[in-house]
């Protein structure tokens, strides 16, 4: 029987209260939302917080909305909401692609966007998709609010910029008119973590790639990105030759390791191939050739 | 600590450790053993129950997190001696073999039908993708859920109350 180590339980009904509780209980306190990353970690003693602060009653963090030229997703938005959101689909189908292959519907009913980003698992799909899009994260503390670039948010595996008495409240993505986006994943079986996965967006100016973002999951790419591949595409014509060159850069510059999900060379192959597919699909969507 | 929640419409209060998982609360504290306890790792889905109307895996939910919330288990499906259409579907279409996955399958199926009363096969397969049947009886499970979709109860408000 897998049961977590003992802990104290608190329930917050506002962001302020959650921050108060975090401050009062110190570094060994953790927020819990869906709990679908934290509780499994606690069961196998990879995490043993002394206090859990339940934020499921905190209002106002479960919205998906447009603010100016930004698409804003609250930290308590559940995966299922992301999957079902017409607004997100309209601007970035990469979210629907990714959510379809994140765990299963029951897990998606509980797991949250904030939880996924804060877990900072190198194989997590939403984090790779978010890295592809860039954007920013909003972190609250009692002192106020700070905005960090999305691509700096993940400090390393399971480590983020969120400090002990802070919480992630929302993630923001710039709206890029006419951009196409996509997510491609290979998994051993439905709902599993990625063997490798790639998210991308492409913004076209005629046939030229005006802007592009690529995020890679599970292949050891720092901050989920390979900036060389993006640089190689910006300002270039959207031809197969250029896409293949970028895919090759992802193949060469990621750092996968051999594990139970596959050998290093296979994952490297996937990093290249899935980059190519995600870019092709993003371009097809930008051109309105694919929904 | 003391926790109070509604389970199948009845208010229950227990004094429990915060670390108690919902599945153990339901089975050991309330002795509602219809909810099964399987993999412990949110993979198999046999522990599926509803919390505030959403199907969730109760092995990955703390009981204290359900304080002041409404939980529904497989025991709440039948009303007044009348089986829910989902339960009838599993009988009619032989939707179970060993029966271990069945409570979770039925709670997920019921949740799906609440959201989508007429799901096609692909939708059903996607919905139950977090519930594993190690007898591999998926064909009949899909048929059972289709049967339930085609034979809704006369008064659906009653079975979801």
Short mmCIF file of C-alpha atoms in Angstrom, two decimals:
data_model
loop_
_atom_site.label_atom_id
_atom_site.label_comp_id
_atom_site.label_asym_id
_atom_site.label_seq_id
_atom_site.Cartn_x
_atom_site.Cartn_y
_atom_site.Cartn_z
CA UNK A 1 0.00 0.00 0.00
CA UNK A 2 1.44 3.34 -1.04
CA UNK A 3 0.64 6.06 1.47
CA UNK A 4 2.41 9.40 1.87
CA UNK A 5 4.48 10.32 4.91
CA UNK A 6 2.49 12.23 7.53
CA UNK A 7 1.84 15.93 7.01
CA UNK A 8 -0.42 18.70 8.20
CA UNK A 9 -3.26 19.84 6.00
CA UNK A 10 -4.44 23.40 5.47
CA UNK A 11 -6.97 24.79 3.07
CA UNK A 12 -6.66 28.27 1.57
CA UNK A 13 -9.61 30.19 0.22
CA UNK A 14 -7.67 33.00 -1.45
CA UNK A 15 -4.27 33.63 -2.98
CA UNK A 16 -3.44 35.89 -0.03
CA UNK A 17 -4.33 33.17 2.44
CA UNK A 18 -2.27 30.60 0.52
CA UNK A 19 0.73 32.95 0.59
CA UNK A 20 0.21 33.62 4.31
CA UNK A 21 0.16 29.90 5.00
CA UNK A 22 3.25 29.31 2.86
CA UNK A 23 5.09 32.00 4.79
CA UNK A 24 3.93 30.75 8.17
CA UNK A 25 4.87 27.12 7.52
CA UNK A 26 8.18 27.80 5.80
CA UNK A 27 10.11 25.87 3.21
CA UNK A 28 8.65 22.46 3.95
CA UNK A 29 5.14 23.53 2.97
CA UNK A 30 3.79 22.77 -0.49
CA UNK A 31 0.71 23.89 -2.37
CA UNK A 32 -1.53 21.11 -3.65
CA UNK A 33 -3.99 21.58 -6.50
CA UNK A 34 -4.80 18.48 -8.57
CA UNK A 35 -2.15 16.54 -6.71
CA UNK A 36 -1.49 14.24 -9.66
CA UNK A 37 2.23 14.92 -9.65
CA UNK A 38 2.76 15.69 -5.98
CA UNK A 39 0.83 12.79 -4.41
CA UNK A 40 2.60 10.12 -6.51
CA UNK A 41 5.94 11.73 -5.52
CA UNK A 42 4.88 11.67 -1.87
CA UNK A 43 3.80 8.04 -2.06
CA UNK A 44 7.23 6.92 -3.18
CA UNK A 45 9.00 9.34 -0.78
CA UNK A 46 10.51 11.52 -3.47
CA UNK A 47 8.65 14.34 -1.75
CA UNK A 48 7.72 14.63 1.92
CA UNK A 49 6.31 18.07 2.63
CA UNK A 50 5.44 18.74 6.25
CA UNK A 51 2.41 20.82 5.34
CA UNK A 52 0.09 20.67 2.36
CA UNK A 53 -1.89 23.79 1.49
CA UNK A 54 -4.92 22.91 -0.59
CA UNK A 55 -5.71 25.67 -3.11
CA UNK A 56 -8.71 24.04 -4.78
CA UNK A 57 -11.02 26.57 -3.12
CA UNK A 58 -9.03 29.58 -4.32
CA UNK A 59 -11.23 31.47 -6.77
CA UNK A 60 -10.18 33.36 -9.87
CA UNK A 61 -7.33 31.15 -11.02
CA UNK A 62 -9.38 28.87 -13.26
CA UNK A 63 -9.95 31.23 -16.17
CA UNK A 64 -8.73 31.12 -19.75
CA UNK A 65 -8.99 34.61 -21.21
CA UNK A 66 -7.56 37.22 -23.55
CA UNK A 67 -5.89 40.23 -22.03
CA UNK A 68 -4.71 42.73 -24.64
CA UNK A 69 -2.49 40.77 -27.01
CA UNK A 70 -1.94 37.97 -24.50
CA UNK A 71 -3.66 34.66 -24.01
CA UNK A 72 -3.84 34.05 -20.25
CA UNK A 73 -4.29 30.67 -18.57
CA UNK A 74 -4.88 30.60 -14.81
CA UNK A 75 -2.78 28.23 -12.72
CA UNK A 76 -5.85 26.29 -11.51
CA UNK A 77 -7.18 25.60 -15.01
CA UNK A 78 -7.55 21.82 -15.31
CA UNK A 79 -6.10 19.92 -18.24
CA UNK A 80 -9.62 19.05 -19.37
CA UNK A 81 -10.45 22.77 -19.62
CA UNK A 82 -7.40 23.32 -21.81
CA UNK A 83 -8.44 20.42 -24.02
CA UNK A 84 -12.01 21.72 -24.35
CA UNK A 85 -11.22 25.44 -24.75
CA UNK A 86 -12.32 26.87 -28.13
CA UNK A 87 -10.32 30.01 -27.35
CA UNK A 88 -7.07 28.12 -26.96
CA UNK A 89 -7.81 26.00 -30.00
CA UNK A 90 -8.48 29.08 -32.10
CA UNK A 91 -5.11 30.63 -31.28
CA UNK A 92 -2.90 27.65 -30.55
CA UNK A 93 -4.05 24.14 -31.55
CA UNK A 94 -0.77 22.93 -30.02
CA UNK A 95 -2.63 22.91 -26.71
CA UNK A 96 -5.32 20.54 -27.91
CA UNK A 97 -2.76 18.30 -29.61
CA UNK A 98 -0.73 18.13 -26.40
CA UNK A 99 -3.66 17.66 -24.03
CA UNK A 100 -5.03 14.77 -26.08
CA UNK A 101 -1.89 12.84 -25.23
CA UNK A 102 -1.45 13.90 -21.60
CA UNK A 103 -2.34 11.00 -19.31
CA UNK A 104 -6.05 10.11 -19.50
CA UNK A 105 -9.42 11.88 -19.02
CA UNK A 106 -9.60 11.10 -15.30
CA UNK A 107 -6.17 12.54 -14.62
CA UNK A 108 -6.99 15.51 -16.85
CA UNK A 109 -10.07 16.19 -14.71
CA UNK A 110 -7.83 16.88 -11.73
CA UNK A 111 -4.39 17.94 -12.94
CA UNK A 112 -3.79 21.65 -13.40
CA UNK A 113 -1.77 23.86 -15.71
CA UNK A 114 0.07 25.43 -12.78
CA UNK A 115 0.86 22.02 -11.38
CA UNK A 116 2.28 20.82 -14.67
CA UNK A 117 4.52 23.83 -15.09
CA UNK A 118 5.67 23.81 -11.46
CA UNK A 119 6.40 20.09 -11.50
CA UNK A 120 8.94 20.91 -14.23
CA UNK A 121 9.22 17.32 -15.35
CA UNK A 122 11.60 17.20 -18.33
CA UNK A 123 9.13 14.90 -20.11
CA UNK A 124 6.02 16.98 -19.45
CA UNK A 125 4.05 17.88 -22.55
CA UNK A 126 2.45 21.18 -21.54
CA UNK A 127 5.83 22.54 -20.46
CA UNK A 128 7.34 21.65 -23.85
CA UNK A 129 4.37 23.24 -25.63
CA UNK A 130 4.69 26.33 -23.44
CA UNK A 131 8.41 26.56 -24.17
CA UNK A 132 7.66 26.43 -27.89
CA UNK A 133 5.29 29.37 -27.58
CA UNK A 134 7.47 31.40 -25.23
CA UNK A 135 5.50 33.92 -23.24
CA UNK A 136 5.70 34.53 -19.54
CA UNK A 137 4.67 33.29 -16.11
CA UNK A 138 3.24 35.34 -13.27
CA UNK A 139 4.54 34.57 -9.78
CA UNK A 140 2.90 36.05 -6.70
CA UNK A 141 4.37 36.59 -3.27
CA UNK A 142 3.25 38.71 -0.35
CA UNK A 143 5.53 41.45 -1.67
CA UNK A 144 3.66 41.57 -4.97
CA UNK A 145 3.81 40.05 -8.39
CA UNK A 146 6.66 39.40 -10.79
CA UNK A 147 6.62 38.28 -14.38
CA UNK A 148 9.31 35.89 -15.62
CA UNK A 149 9.96 34.78 -19.17
CA UNK A 150 8.51 31.32 -19.78
CA UNK A 151 11.82 30.05 -21.05
CA UNK A 152 13.61 31.01 -17.81
CA UNK A 153 10.93 29.52 -15.59
CA UNK A 154 12.35 26.01 -15.54
CA UNK A 155 15.66 26.14 -13.77
CA UNK A 156 16.28 22.44 -14.19
CA UNK A 157 14.49 19.11 -13.78
CA UNK A 158 11.79 19.52 -11.10
CA UNK A 159 13.05 23.01 -10.31
CA UNK A 160 11.47 26.36 -11.17
CA UNK A 161 11.78 30.05 -10.37
CA UNK A 162 8.95 29.76 -7.84
CA UNK A 163 10.45 30.40 -4.40
CA UNK A 164 9.34 29.01 -1.02
CA UNK A 165 6.67 31.60 -0.18
CA UNK A 166 5.55 32.17 -3.76
CA UNK A 167 2.97 30.76 -6.10
CA UNK A 168 2.47 30.62 -9.83
CA UNK A 169 -0.85 32.31 -10.61
CA UNK A 170 -0.99 32.35 -14.40
CA UNK A 171 0.86 31.75 -17.64
CA UNK A 172 0.65 34.15 -20.58
CA UNK A 173 1.27 33.59 -24.25
CA UNK A 174 1.56 36.28 -26.91
CA UNK A 175 -1.15 36.03 -29.53
CA UNK A 176 0.46 35.74 -32.96
CA UNK A 177 -2.09 36.40 -35.67
CA UNK A 178 -1.96 33.83 -38.44
CA UNK A 179 0.43 31.52 -36.60
CA UNK A 180 0.03 27.76 -36.85
CA UNK A 181 1.06 25.37 -34.10
CA UNK A 182 1.18 21.64 -33.42
CA UNK A 183 2.35 18.97 -30.98
CA UNK A 184 3.76 15.58 -31.96
CA UNK A 185 4.46 12.84 -29.45
CA UNK A 186 5.59 9.24 -29.47
CA UNK A 187 4.54 7.26 -26.39
CA UNK A 188 4.84 3.56 -25.58
CA UNK A 189 1.14 3.29 -24.86
CA UNK A 190 -1.81 5.65 -24.57
CA UNK A 191 -1.44 8.10 -21.70
CA UNK A 192 2.21 7.37 -21.00
CA UNK A 193 4.99 9.90 -20.66
CA UNK A 194 6.67 10.78 -23.93
CA UNK A 195 9.48 8.72 -25.37
CA UNK A 196 10.01 12.03 -27.14
CA UNK A 197 7.70 14.88 -28.09
CA UNK A 198 7.94 18.19 -29.90
CA UNK A 199 5.70 21.26 -29.91
CA UNK A 200 6.07 24.08 -32.40
CA UNK A 201 4.54 27.25 -33.74
CA UNK A 202 5.27 28.94 -37.05
CA UNK A 203 4.25 32.44 -38.07
CA UNK A 204 4.47 33.07 -41.80
CA UNK A 205 4.93 36.24 -43.77
CA UNK A 206 3.96 35.03 -47.22
CA UNK A 207 6.25 32.04 -47.65
CA UNK A 208 8.85 33.32 -45.23
CA UNK A 209 9.09 32.12 -41.65
CA UNK A 210 8.64 35.35 -39.67
CA UNK A 211 8.79 33.69 -36.27
CA UNK A 212 9.07 30.16 -34.96
CA UNK A 213 9.27 28.34 -31.65
CA UNK A 214 10.18 24.72 -30.92
CA UNK A 215 9.83 22.93 -27.56
CA UNK A 216 11.08 19.40 -26.92
CA UNK A 217 10.02 17.02 -24.16
CA UNK A 218 11.95 14.05 -22.74
CA UNK A 219 15.10 14.50 -24.83
CA UNK A 220 17.25 16.47 -22.40
CA UNK A 221 16.94 19.85 -24.08
CA UNK A 222 17.77 22.63 -21.58
CA UNK A 223 14.61 24.64 -20.87
CA UNK A 224 12.95 22.30 -23.41
CA UNK A 225 14.46 24.28 -26.30
CA UNK A 226 17.12 24.12 -29.00
CA UNK A 227 17.53 27.82 -29.93
CA UNK A 228 19.91 27.04 -32.82
CA UNK A 229 17.11 25.29 -34.67
CA UNK A 230 14.80 28.28 -34.30
CA UNK A 231 17.53 30.71 -35.40
CA UNK A 232 18.14 28.61 -38.48
CA UNK A 233 14.52 29.10 -39.54
CA UNK A 234 13.77 32.75 -38.78
CA UNK A 235 13.58 34.83 -41.93
CA UNK A 236 14.03 31.77 -44.15
CA UNK A 237 11.60 30.48 -46.75
CA UNK A 238 9.34 27.72 -45.42
CA UNK A 239 10.82 25.01 -47.60
CA UNK A 240 11.30 21.34 -46.75
CA UNK A 241 15.06 21.84 -46.99
CA UNK A 242 15.06 24.46 -44.23
CA UNK A 243 12.70 22.47 -42.04
CA UNK A 244 14.94 19.43 -42.38
CA UNK A 245 17.97 21.50 -41.43
CA UNK A 246 16.20 22.69 -38.26
CA UNK A 247 15.12 19.13 -37.46
CA UNK A 248 18.72 18.01 -37.85
CA UNK A 249 19.82 20.70 -35.37
CA UNK A 250 17.29 19.42 -32.83
CA UNK A 251 18.52 15.88 -33.48
CA UNK A 252 22.15 16.93 -32.95
CA UNK A 253 21.76 19.37 -30.07
CA UNK A 254 19.39 17.61 -27.69
CA UNK A 255 20.75 15.31 -25.00
CA UNK A 256 18.54 12.28 -24.47
CA UNK A 257 19.53 9.40 -22.23
CA UNK A 258 18.83 5.71 -22.57
CA UNK A 259 16.14 4.46 -20.20
CA UNK A 260 13.17 2.11 -20.11
CA UNK A 261 11.41 4.23 -22.72
CA UNK A 262 14.11 3.71 -25.30
CA UNK A 263 17.75 4.04 -26.29
CA UNK A 264 19.48 7.36 -26.77
CA UNK A 265 19.83 7.10 -30.56
CA UNK A 266 16.13 6.28 -31.00
CA UNK A 267 15.11 9.31 -28.94
CA UNK A 268 17.50 11.48 -30.91
CA UNK A 269 15.95 10.21 -34.12
CA UNK A 270 12.52 11.04 -32.74
CA UNK A 271 13.62 14.54 -31.73
CA UNK A 272 14.52 15.24 -35.35
CA UNK A 273 11.57 13.50 -36.95
CA UNK A 274 8.97 14.94 -34.56
CA UNK A 275 10.43 18.43 -35.02
CA UNK A 276 9.97 18.06 -38.75
CA UNK A 277 6.40 16.84 -38.35
CA UNK A 278 5.47 19.56 -35.85
CA UNK A 279 6.89 22.25 -38.11
CA UNK A 280 5.13 20.86 -41.22
CA UNK A 281 1.83 20.67 -39.40
CA UNK A 282 2.24 24.17 -37.93
CA UNK A 283 2.84 25.53 -41.43
CA UNK A 284 -0.14 23.64 -42.86
CA UNK A 285 -2.30 25.15 -40.12
CA UNK A 286 -0.87 28.64 -40.64
CA UNK A 287 -1.83 28.29 -44.30
CA UNK A 288 -5.31 27.05 -43.39
CA UNK A 289 -4.67 23.71 -45.09
CA UNK A 290 -5.28 21.73 -41.91
CA UNK A 291 -7.45 22.32 -38.86
CA UNK B 1 -8.45 15.76 11.62
CA UNK B 2 -12.18 15.82 11.21
CA UNK B 3 -13.56 15.71 7.70
CA UNK B 4 -17.17 15.92 6.56
CA UNK B 5 -18.32 15.22 3.03
CA UNK B 6 -21.35 13.92 1.21
CA UNK B 7 -21.05 10.40 -0.13
CA UNK B 8 -23.85 9.20 -2.38
CA UNK B 9 -26.02 11.97 -0.94
CA UNK B 10 -25.41 11.15 2.72
CA UNK B 11 -23.30 13.36 4.94
CA UNK B 12 -20.47 11.49 6.62
CA UNK B 13 -17.95 12.70 9.21
CA UNK B 14 -14.79 10.89 10.24
CA UNK B 15 -11.65 11.69 12.17
CA UNK B 16 -8.77 10.76 9.86
CA UNK B 17 -5.12 11.38 9.14
CA UNK B 18 -4.62 13.97 6.38
CA UNK B 19 -2.57 11.43 4.46
CA UNK B 20 -5.49 9.02 4.06
CA UNK B 21 -6.30 8.56 0.39
CA UNK B 22 -9.90 8.86 -0.70
CA UNK B 23 -10.00 5.24 -1.88
CA UNK B 24 -9.10 4.00 1.61
CA UNK B 25 -11.54 6.41 3.23
CA UNK B 26 -14.33 5.03 1.07
CA UNK B 27 -13.39 1.37 1.52
CA UNK B 28 -12.07 1.23 5.09
CA UNK B 29 -13.85 4.07 6.89
CA UNK B 30 -17.20 3.93 5.10
CA UNK B 31 -16.97 0.23 4.21
CA UNK B 32 -18.15 0.93 0.70
CA UNK B 33 -16.06 -1.74 -0.94
CA UNK B 34 -17.62 -1.42 -4.38
CA UNK B 35 -14.86 1.03 -5.22
CA UNK B 36 -11.84 -1.12 -5.92
CA UNK B 37 -8.24 -0.41 -5.04
CA UNK B 38 -5.80 -1.41 -7.72
CA UNK B 39 -2.49 -0.04 -8.89
CA UNK B 40 -2.02 2.80 -6.38
CA UNK B 41 -0.31 4.80 -9.15
CA UNK B 42 -3.25 6.48 -10.97
CA UNK B 43 -2.87 4.11 -13.89
CA UNK B 44 -5.57 1.46 -13.64
CA UNK B 45 -8.67 3.53 -12.83
CA UNK B 46 -10.54 0.86 -10.88
CA UNK B 47 -10.75 3.34 -7.97
CA UNK B 48 -12.65 5.89 -10.09
CA UNK B 49 -15.33 7.85 -8.22
CA UNK B 50 -16.89 11.25 -8.73
CA UNK B 51 -15.86 14.33 -6.80
CA UNK B 52 -18.19 17.26 -7.37
CA UNK B 53 -19.43 15.67 -10.58
CA UNK B 54 -16.03 14.89 -12.09
CA UNK B 55 -14.70 11.38 -12.46
CA UNK B 56 -11.37 11.12 -10.65
CA UNK B 57 -8.97 8.46 -9.44
CA UNK B 58 -9.50 8.16 -5.70
CA UNK B 59 -6.04 6.66 -5.13
CA UNK B 60 -4.57 10.01 -6.11
CA UNK B 61 -6.94 12.17 -4.10
CA UNK B 62 -6.67 12.86 -0.39
CA UNK B 63 -9.85 12.29 1.60
CA UNK B 64 -9.34 15.62 3.40
CA UNK B 65 -9.34 17.38 0.04
CA UNK B 66 -12.93 16.16 -0.37
CA UNK B 67 -14.13 17.88 2.79
CA UNK B 68 -17.35 19.80 2.05
CA UNK B 69 -17.46 18.17 -1.41
CA UNK B 70 -19.78 15.59 -2.92
CA UNK B 71 -18.47 12.14 -3.66
CA UNK B 72 -20.33 9.50 -5.65
CA UNK B 73 -19.33 5.86 -5.73
CA UNK B 74 -20.57 2.84 -7.63
CA UNK B 75 -22.94 2.06 -4.73
CA UNK B 76 -24.87 5.22 -5.65
CA UNK B 77 -25.62 4.18 -9.22
CA UNK B 78 -28.70 2.06 -8.59
CA UNK B 79 -31.73 3.95 -7.30
CA UNK B 80 -34.56 2.36 -5.35
CA UNK B 81 -33.60 -1.13 -6.44
CA UNK B 82 -33.48 -0.07 -10.10
CA UNK B 83 -30.11 -0.50 -11.78
CA UNK B 84 -28.65 2.42 -13.66
CA UNK B 85 -28.61 2.04 -17.46
CA UNK B 86 -24.83 1.72 -17.29
CA UNK B 87 -25.15 -1.24 -14.92
CA UNK B 88 -27.83 -2.80 -17.13
CA UNK B 89 -25.58 -2.27 -20.14
CA UNK B 90 -22.74 -4.18 -18.49
CA UNK B 91 -25.18 -7.04 -17.79
CA UNK B 92 -26.76 -7.05 -21.23
CA UNK B 93 -23.51 -6.86 -23.17
CA UNK B 94 -21.38 -8.98 -20.85
CA UNK B 95 -19.23 -5.97 -20.02
CA UNK B 96 -17.30 -7.75 -17.29
CA UNK B 97 -15.31 -10.92 -16.89
CA UNK B 98 -13.40 -10.93 -13.60
CA UNK B 99 -15.15 -7.72 -12.55
CA UNK B 100 -12.17 -5.99 -11.01
CA UNK B 101 -12.18 -2.97 -13.32
CA UNK B 102 -15.99 -2.78 -13.46
CA UNK B 103 -16.76 -0.19 -10.75
CA UNK B 104 -14.23 2.22 -12.23
CA UNK B 105 -15.40 1.52 -15.77
CA UNK B 106 -19.01 2.18 -14.80
CA UNK B 107 -18.25 5.43 -12.96
CA UNK B 108 -16.27 6.68 -15.93
CA UNK B 109 -19.01 5.55 -18.32
CA UNK B 110 -21.65 7.33 -16.29
CA UNK B 111 -19.53 10.50 -16.25
CA UNK B 112 -19.08 10.29 -20.02
CA UNK B 113 -22.83 9.86 -20.61
CA UNK B 114 -23.59 12.86 -18.41
CA UNK B 115 -21.37 14.99 -20.64
CA UNK B 116 -22.17 13.27 -23.93
CA UNK B 117 -25.39 11.19 -23.91
CA UNK B 118 -24.75 9.73 -27.37
CA UNK B 119 -21.01 9.04 -27.68
CA UNK B 120 -19.58 7.18 -30.67
CA UNK B 121 -17.18 4.30 -30.26
CA UNK B 122 -14.07 6.47 -30.53
CA UNK B 123 -15.36 8.84 -27.86
CA UNK B 124 -16.10 5.92 -25.56
CA UNK B 125 -12.65 4.41 -26.08
CA UNK B 126 -11.02 7.76 -25.37
CA UNK B 127 -13.15 8.24 -22.23
CA UNK B 128 -12.18 4.87 -20.75
CA UNK B 129 -8.52 5.18 -21.72
CA UNK B 130 -7.66 5.74 -18.05
CA UNK B 131 -9.40 2.52 -17.00
CA UNK B 132 -7.58 -0.74 -17.59
CA UNK B 133 -9.29 -4.10 -18.09
CA UNK B 134 -6.73 -6.85 -17.69
CA UNK B 135 -9.21 -9.41 -19.02
CA UNK B 136 -8.96 -7.20 -22.14
CA UNK B 137 -12.73 -7.16 -22.40
CA UNK B 138 -12.85 -3.76 -24.01
CA UNK B 139 -15.09 -4.71 -26.95
CA UNK B 140 -17.92 -5.65 -24.63
CA UNK B 141 -17.30 -2.71 -22.32
CA UNK B 142 -17.65 -0.34 -25.27
CA UNK B 143 -20.85 -2.16 -26.30
CA UNK B 144 -22.15 -1.95 -22.73
CA UNK B 145 -21.69 1.81 -22.67
CA UNK B 146 -23.34 2.12 -26.08
CA UNK B 147 -26.23 0.04 -24.73
CA UNK B 148 -26.58 2.46 -21.83
CA UNK B 149 -26.58 5.40 -24.23
CA UNK B 150 -29.36 3.78 -26.22
CA UNK B 151 -31.43 2.92 -23.13
CA UNK B 152 -31.44 6.02 -20.94
CA UNK B 153 -33.41 5.88 -17.70
CA UNK B 154 -36.86 7.48 -17.84
CA UNK B 155 -35.94 10.06 -15.26
CA UNK B 156 -32.24 10.83 -15.55
CA UNK B 157 -32.38 13.44 -12.80
CA UNK B 158 -33.15 10.68 -10.34
CA UNK B 159 -30.09 8.60 -11.07
CA UNK B 160 -27.73 11.53 -10.87
CA UNK B 161 -29.17 13.01 -7.67
#
